[in-house]
């Protein structure tokens, strides 16, 4: 695949700029490139979004036997490049949406664009333990829907006390021999109904007032965790093969605060059933908007929607 990342100087007056190179951004690129809009994808410094750092993806339609996350992203990028998408591997430092064309500061230059597609995604909050990042795909996961099936008959530990944590713990009981929920308090943040379901499930146990002090490795994979009771300081070892971190996500939307509407967590608001934001010509898709589904296929679908919305917007200007 040709690497178009360094084809500078880039034309700095564009029809479509897409910020983000995960499933949403690259799907938006494929659609807008096929509409002859020569989109520019600003990839960030870690291209490929969340799938760029996962291992096997078994639920992306079209891959009967699964596909490696980074391979899937490389294919999407090549597909977008084939129709004339350009790529810039850099981080946007500022956007100015109060003028037309919109202005984007990246790599020390100012790009101008008639329309903007925001596909900056979200990042799962992590515990911050030294070997945690290295063990992603080797027992550590931030997505039960994606990775639960790899833990059939295994012992699973899950951290968190919110709705996501309870939902994921319940889902994981389909696969795991047991699911131990580790929570730093003795009260769950999750809604009553989710709490009740989790508390009643015989496969789910709770370690209250507990945090994970250390992830233990066995043959390069997760072999267990060391829990620390925050009240007594007591440490206990809990053997497990899977460690699911469900302590919330952060949408990557800081660049747009103040300019666009967000919910209280920072997810961008769009007009019902479309990808339009409150600024005409600015569209948002993928996990920067969606805290409910957060799947590769839903992100790709919303990227397609954003491109179609941008294409129609540009047509309306002509
Ligand atoms: P959340 O509500 O923010 O919960 C995060 C949980 O992780 C909290 O229990 C928090 O503990 C814990 N936590 C945070 N940082 C931690 C750390 N460093 N170490 C240990 N524990 C930590 O996030 P969420 O569960 O992802 O939910 C996000 C939003 O989506 C919520 O509004 C939720 O209601 C909604 N949601 C709804 C559904 C549903 O209705 N089915 C499903 C999923 C999500 P503390 O409680 O001690 O702060």
Tab-separated table of C-alpha atoms in Angstrom, residues 58-314:
chain	number	residue	atom	x	y	z
A	58	UNK	CA	-14.398	-11.868	15.461
A	59	UNK	CA	-17.538	-9.774	15.167
A	60	UNK	CA	-16.759	-7.518	12.215
A	61	UNK	CA	-19.087	-8.685	9.432
A	62	UNK	CA	-17.370	-10.147	6.407
A	63	UNK	CA	-14.602	-11.920	8.304
A	64	UNK	CA	-15.959	-15.375	8.969
A	65	UNK	CA	-12.796	-16.500	10.736
A	66	UNK	CA	-11.943	-13.184	12.386
A	67	UNK	CA	-9.281	-10.646	11.514
A	68	UNK	CA	-6.489	-8.961	13.449
A	69	UNK	CA	-7.504	-5.412	14.436
A	70	UNK	CA	-4.405	-3.738	12.916
A	71	UNK	CA	-4.853	-5.744	9.676
A	72	UNK	CA	-8.468	-4.631	9.391
A	73	UNK	CA	-7.415	-1.007	9.820
A	74	UNK	CA	-4.642	-1.362	7.225
A	75	UNK	CA	-7.180	-2.747	4.738
A	76	UNK	CA	-9.597	0.116	5.427
A	77	UNK	CA	-6.786	2.633	4.952
A	78	UNK	CA	-5.718	1.037	1.656
A	79	UNK	CA	-9.337	1.037	0.502
A	80	UNK	CA	-9.660	4.752	1.314
A	81	UNK	CA	-6.306	5.521	-0.373
A	82	UNK	CA	-7.386	3.685	-3.534
A	83	UNK	CA	-10.061	6.310	-4.168
A	84	UNK	CA	-7.798	9.289	-3.522
A	85	UNK	CA	-7.829	9.870	0.239
A	86	UNK	CA	-4.732	11.639	1.524
A	87	UNK	CA	-3.339	11.002	4.995
A	88	UNK	CA	-1.474	13.131	7.444
A	89	UNK	CA	0.040	11.466	10.490
A	90	UNK	CA	-0.079	14.301	12.971
A	91	UNK	CA	-2.226	15.744	15.733
A	92	UNK	CA	-4.612	18.625	15.339
A	93	UNK	CA	-3.721	21.326	17.846
A	94	UNK	CA	-6.662	23.701	17.293
A	95	UNK	CA	-9.809	24.102	15.211
A	96	UNK	CA	-11.632	27.317	14.411
A	97	UNK	CA	-15.232	26.636	13.511
A	98	UNK	CA	-16.459	30.246	13.769
A	99	UNK	CA	-15.337	31.106	10.225
A	100	UNK	CA	-15.681	29.706	6.730
A	101	UNK	CA	-13.869	27.840	5.500
A	102	UNK	CA	-13.163	26.202	8.867
A	103	UNK	CA	-9.538	26.331	9.979
A	104	UNK	CA	-7.502	23.461	11.361
A	105	UNK	CA	-4.055	23.822	12.870
A	106	UNK	CA	-1.909	20.759	12.307
A	107	UNK	CA	1.819	20.203	12.009
A	108	UNK	CA	2.506	23.945	12.143
A	109	UNK	CA	0.254	24.729	9.175
A	110	UNK	CA	-3.314	25.968	8.820
A	111	UNK	CA	-5.648	23.880	6.695
A	112	UNK	CA	-8.924	25.328	5.450
A	113	UNK	CA	-11.896	23.145	4.738
A	114	UNK	CA	-15.483	23.604	3.612
A	115	UNK	CA	-16.647	20.660	5.722
A	116	UNK	CA	-15.282	18.784	8.677
A	117	UNK	CA	-15.932	15.243	9.876
A	118	UNK	CA	-14.990	14.594	13.486
A	119	UNK	CA	-14.120	10.962	14.161
A	120	UNK	CA	-11.754	11.368	17.086
A	121	UNK	CA	-13.127	8.403	19.041
A	122	UNK	CA	-12.909	7.682	22.716
A	123	UNK	CA	-10.284	6.133	24.903
A	124	UNK	CA	-11.044	3.533	27.533
A	125	UNK	CA	-9.832	4.661	30.927
A	126	UNK	CA	-7.087	2.364	32.137
A	127	UNK	CA	-5.820	1.547	35.615
A	128	UNK	CA	-2.342	2.859	34.891
A	129	UNK	CA	-0.474	-0.247	36.075
A	130	UNK	CA	2.995	-0.807	34.590
A	131	UNK	CA	2.318	-3.961	32.509
A	132	UNK	CA	-1.333	-3.217	31.719
A	133	UNK	CA	-0.874	-1.768	28.222
A	134	UNK	CA	1.539	-4.542	27.233
A	135	UNK	CA	-1.008	-7.205	28.245
A	136	UNK	CA	-3.877	-5.796	26.160
A	137	UNK	CA	-4.901	-8.682	23.913
A	138	UNK	CA	-3.036	-11.045	26.260
A	139	UNK	CA	-5.704	-11.224	28.925
A	140	UNK	CA	-6.344	-7.541	29.533
A	141	UNK	CA	-9.366	-6.167	27.703
A	142	UNK	CA	-11.553	-3.085	27.776
A	143	UNK	CA	-14.399	-4.622	25.768
A	144	UNK	CA	-16.392	-7.639	26.941
A	145	UNK	CA	-18.515	-7.726	23.779
A	146	UNK	CA	-15.339	-7.956	21.714
A	147	UNK	CA	-13.239	-10.327	23.794
A	148	UNK	CA	-15.554	-12.243	26.160
A	149	UNK	CA	-15.709	-15.300	23.903
A	150	UNK	CA	-11.944	-15.803	24.273
A	151	UNK	CA	-12.462	-16.617	27.953
A	152	UNK	CA	-14.687	-19.705	27.818
A	153	UNK	CA	-14.363	-21.636	31.084
A	154	UNK	CA	-11.740	-19.164	32.371
A	155	UNK	CA	-11.574	-17.110	35.532
A	156	UNK	CA	-12.336	-13.486	34.881
A	157	UNK	CA	-11.709	-10.415	37.006
A	158	UNK	CA	-13.504	-7.189	36.108
A	159	UNK	CA	-12.832	-3.745	37.595
A	160	UNK	CA	-15.495	-1.055	37.942
A	161	UNK	CA	-18.820	-0.379	39.588
A	162	UNK	CA	-20.806	1.510	36.929
A	163	UNK	CA	-23.449	0.403	34.435
A	164	UNK	CA	-20.813	-0.648	31.911
A	165	UNK	CA	-19.086	-2.785	34.507
A	166	UNK	CA	-22.324	-4.547	35.507
A	167	UNK	CA	-23.409	-5.003	31.914
A	168	UNK	CA	-20.030	-6.463	31.015
A	169	UNK	CA	-19.884	-8.669	34.125
A	170	UNK	CA	-23.311	-10.116	33.284
A	171	UNK	CA	-22.290	-10.666	29.671
A	172	UNK	CA	-19.057	-12.347	30.740
A	173	UNK	CA	-20.935	-14.915	32.865
A	174	UNK	CA	-21.905	-16.546	29.563
A	175	UNK	CA	-18.293	-17.490	29.060
A	176	UNK	CA	-16.287	-17.355	32.263
A	177	UNK	CA	-16.153	-20.010	34.943
A	178	UNK	CA	-16.479	-17.083	37.371
A	179	UNK	CA	-16.489	-13.300	37.223
A	180	UNK	CA	-14.998	-11.433	40.182
A	181	UNK	CA	-15.968	-7.762	40.231
A	182	UNK	CA	-13.403	-5.559	41.943
A	183	UNK	CA	-14.777	-2.234	43.170
A	184	UNK	CA	-13.070	0.457	45.230
A	185	UNK	CA	-16.131	1.168	47.407
A	186	UNK	CA	-18.943	-0.960	48.829
A	187	UNK	CA	-21.628	0.791	46.764
A	188	UNK	CA	-22.103	0.377	43.062
A	189	UNK	CA	-22.585	3.395	40.843
A	190	UNK	CA	-24.677	1.322	38.404
A	191	UNK	CA	-28.454	1.755	38.128
A	192	UNK	CA	-30.573	-0.262	40.578
A	193	UNK	CA	-31.759	-2.744	37.980
A	194	UNK	CA	-28.230	-3.526	36.776
A	195	UNK	CA	-27.001	-3.833	40.361
A	196	UNK	CA	-29.791	-6.257	41.239
A	197	UNK	CA	-29.098	-8.429	38.226
A	198	UNK	CA	-25.390	-8.577	38.977
A	199	UNK	CA	-25.818	-9.136	42.711
A	200	UNK	CA	-28.236	-12.020	42.074
A	201	UNK	CA	-26.085	-13.750	39.477
A	202	UNK	CA	-24.482	-16.842	41.066
A	203	UNK	CA	-21.421	-16.625	38.811
A	204	UNK	CA	-20.553	-13.077	39.923
A	205	UNK	CA	-18.616	-12.415	43.132
A	206	UNK	CA	-17.692	-9.021	44.508
A	207	UNK	CA	-14.453	-7.841	46.073
A	208	UNK	CA	-15.544	-4.632	47.858
A	209	UNK	CA	-13.226	-1.827	48.940
A	210	UNK	CA	-10.639	-3.322	46.635
A	211	UNK	CA	-8.263	-2.079	43.988
A	212	UNK	CA	-5.865	-3.906	41.735
A	213	UNK	CA	-2.351	-3.379	42.959
A	214	UNK	CA	-0.557	-5.531	40.410
A	215	UNK	CA	-1.232	-7.674	37.359
A	216	UNK	CA	0.601	-10.991	37.560
A	217	UNK	CA	2.024	-12.458	34.367
A	218	UNK	CA	2.281	-16.100	33.391
A	219	UNK	CA	3.969	-16.992	30.090
A	220	UNK	CA	3.491	-13.445	28.789
A	221	UNK	CA	-0.242	-13.455	29.567
A	222	UNK	CA	-2.415	-12.487	32.509
A	223	UNK	CA	-2.055	-15.072	35.274
A	224	UNK	CA	-3.707	-13.256	38.152
A	225	UNK	CA	-4.016	-10.020	40.051
A	226	UNK	CA	-2.992	-8.759	43.468
A	227	UNK	CA	-5.867	-7.004	45.225
A	228	UNK	CA	-5.404	-4.453	47.964
A	229	UNK	CA	-8.179	-3.730	50.411
A	230	UNK	CA	-8.281	0.065	50.651
A	231	UNK	CA	-9.588	-0.036	54.236
A	232	UNK	CA	-7.278	-2.611	55.794
A	233	UNK	CA	-4.339	-2.505	53.389
A	234	UNK	CA	-4.486	-6.300	53.191
A	235	UNK	CA	-3.234	-7.819	49.940
A	236	UNK	CA	-4.608	-10.992	48.356
A	237	UNK	CA	-3.723	-12.829	45.195
A	238	UNK	CA	-6.527	-13.754	42.827
A	239	UNK	CA	-5.598	-16.092	39.975
A	240	UNK	CA	-7.359	-15.318	36.668
A	241	UNK	CA	-6.843	-15.498	32.931
A	242	UNK	CA	-8.891	-12.440	31.983
A	243	UNK	CA	-8.846	-8.901	33.360
A	244	UNK	CA	-11.569	-6.602	32.054
A	245	UNK	CA	-11.184	-2.914	32.823
A	246	UNK	CA	-14.601	-1.190	32.820
A	247	UNK	CA	-13.939	2.108	34.572
A	248	UNK	CA	-15.403	4.362	31.904
A	249	UNK	CA	-14.355	5.981	28.634
A	250	UNK	CA	-13.221	9.467	27.764
A	251	UNK	CA	-14.333	10.890	24.429
A	252	UNK	CA	-11.477	12.614	22.613
A	253	UNK	CA	-13.344	15.871	22.142
A	254	UNK	CA	-11.327	18.491	24.050
A	255	UNK	CA	-10.558	20.302	20.787
A	256	UNK	CA	-14.242	21.088	20.271
A	257	UNK	CA	-15.332	22.082	23.775
A	258	UNK	CA	-17.007	25.431	23.721
A	259	UNK	CA	-17.540	25.318	19.959
A	260	UNK	CA	-19.862	22.295	19.819
A	261	UNK	CA	-22.446	20.937	22.229
A	262	UNK	CA	-21.469	17.951	24.349
A	263	UNK	CA	-23.135	15.982	27.112
A	264	UNK	CA	-21.765	16.253	30.640
A	265	UNK	CA	-19.062	13.624	29.972
A	266	UNK	CA	-17.939	15.300	26.741
A	267	UNK	CA	-19.595	13.166	24.037
A	268	UNK	CA	-20.534	15.338	21.048
A	269	UNK	CA	-24.209	15.968	20.448
A	270	UNK	CA	-25.661	15.428	16.996
A	271	UNK	CA	-29.057	16.213	15.542
A	272	UNK	CA	-31.392	13.236	15.965
A	273	UNK	CA	-30.658	10.396	13.604
A	274	UNK	CA	-27.962	12.287	11.644
A	275	UNK	CA	-24.315	13.201	12.175
A	276	UNK	CA	-24.949	16.964	11.950
A	277	UNK	CA	-23.678	19.089	14.827
A	278	UNK	CA	-25.031	22.523	15.658
A	279	UNK	CA	-22.573	24.052	13.159
A	280	UNK	CA	-23.579	23.513	9.549
A	281	UNK	CA	-20.831	21.675	7.703
A	282	UNK	CA	-19.397	20.030	10.824
A	283	UNK	CA	-20.322	16.378	11.283
A	284	UNK	CA	-19.460	13.962	14.085
A	285	UNK	CA	-19.425	10.186	14.124
A	286	UNK	CA	-18.043	7.104	15.867
A	287	UNK	CA	-17.194	6.837	19.538
A	288	UNK	CA	-16.755	10.607	19.951
A	289	UNK	CA	-20.569	10.634	19.788
A	290	UNK	CA	-21.585	7.145	20.825
A	291	UNK	CA	-21.258	5.939	24.396
A	292	UNK	CA	-23.922	3.295	24.004
A	293	UNK	CA	-22.837	0.836	21.297
A	294	UNK	CA	-19.102	1.525	20.817
A	295	UNK	CA	-18.603	-1.213	18.223
A	296	UNK	CA	-16.327	-1.168	15.177
A	297	UNK	CA	-19.270	-1.882	12.906
A	298	UNK	CA	-21.469	0.852	14.394
A	299	UNK	CA	-18.564	3.325	14.188
A	300	UNK	CA	-18.039	2.384	10.535
A	301	UNK	CA	-21.763	2.824	9.897
A	302	UNK	CA	-21.813	6.265	11.452
A	303	UNK	CA	-18.677	7.243	9.476
A	304	UNK	CA	-20.582	6.360	6.316
A	305	UNK	CA	-23.498	8.510	7.537
A	306	UNK	CA	-21.166	11.454	8.206
A	307	UNK	CA	-19.729	11.243	4.688
A	308	UNK	CA	-23.208	11.148	3.156
A	309	UNK	CA	-24.238	14.134	5.296
A	310	UNK	CA	-21.083	16.033	4.242
A	311	UNK	CA	-21.591	15.189	0.554
A	312	UNK	CA	-25.185	16.488	0.698
A	313	UNK	CA	-24.071	19.604	2.561
A	314	UNK	CA	-21.399	20.377	-0.061
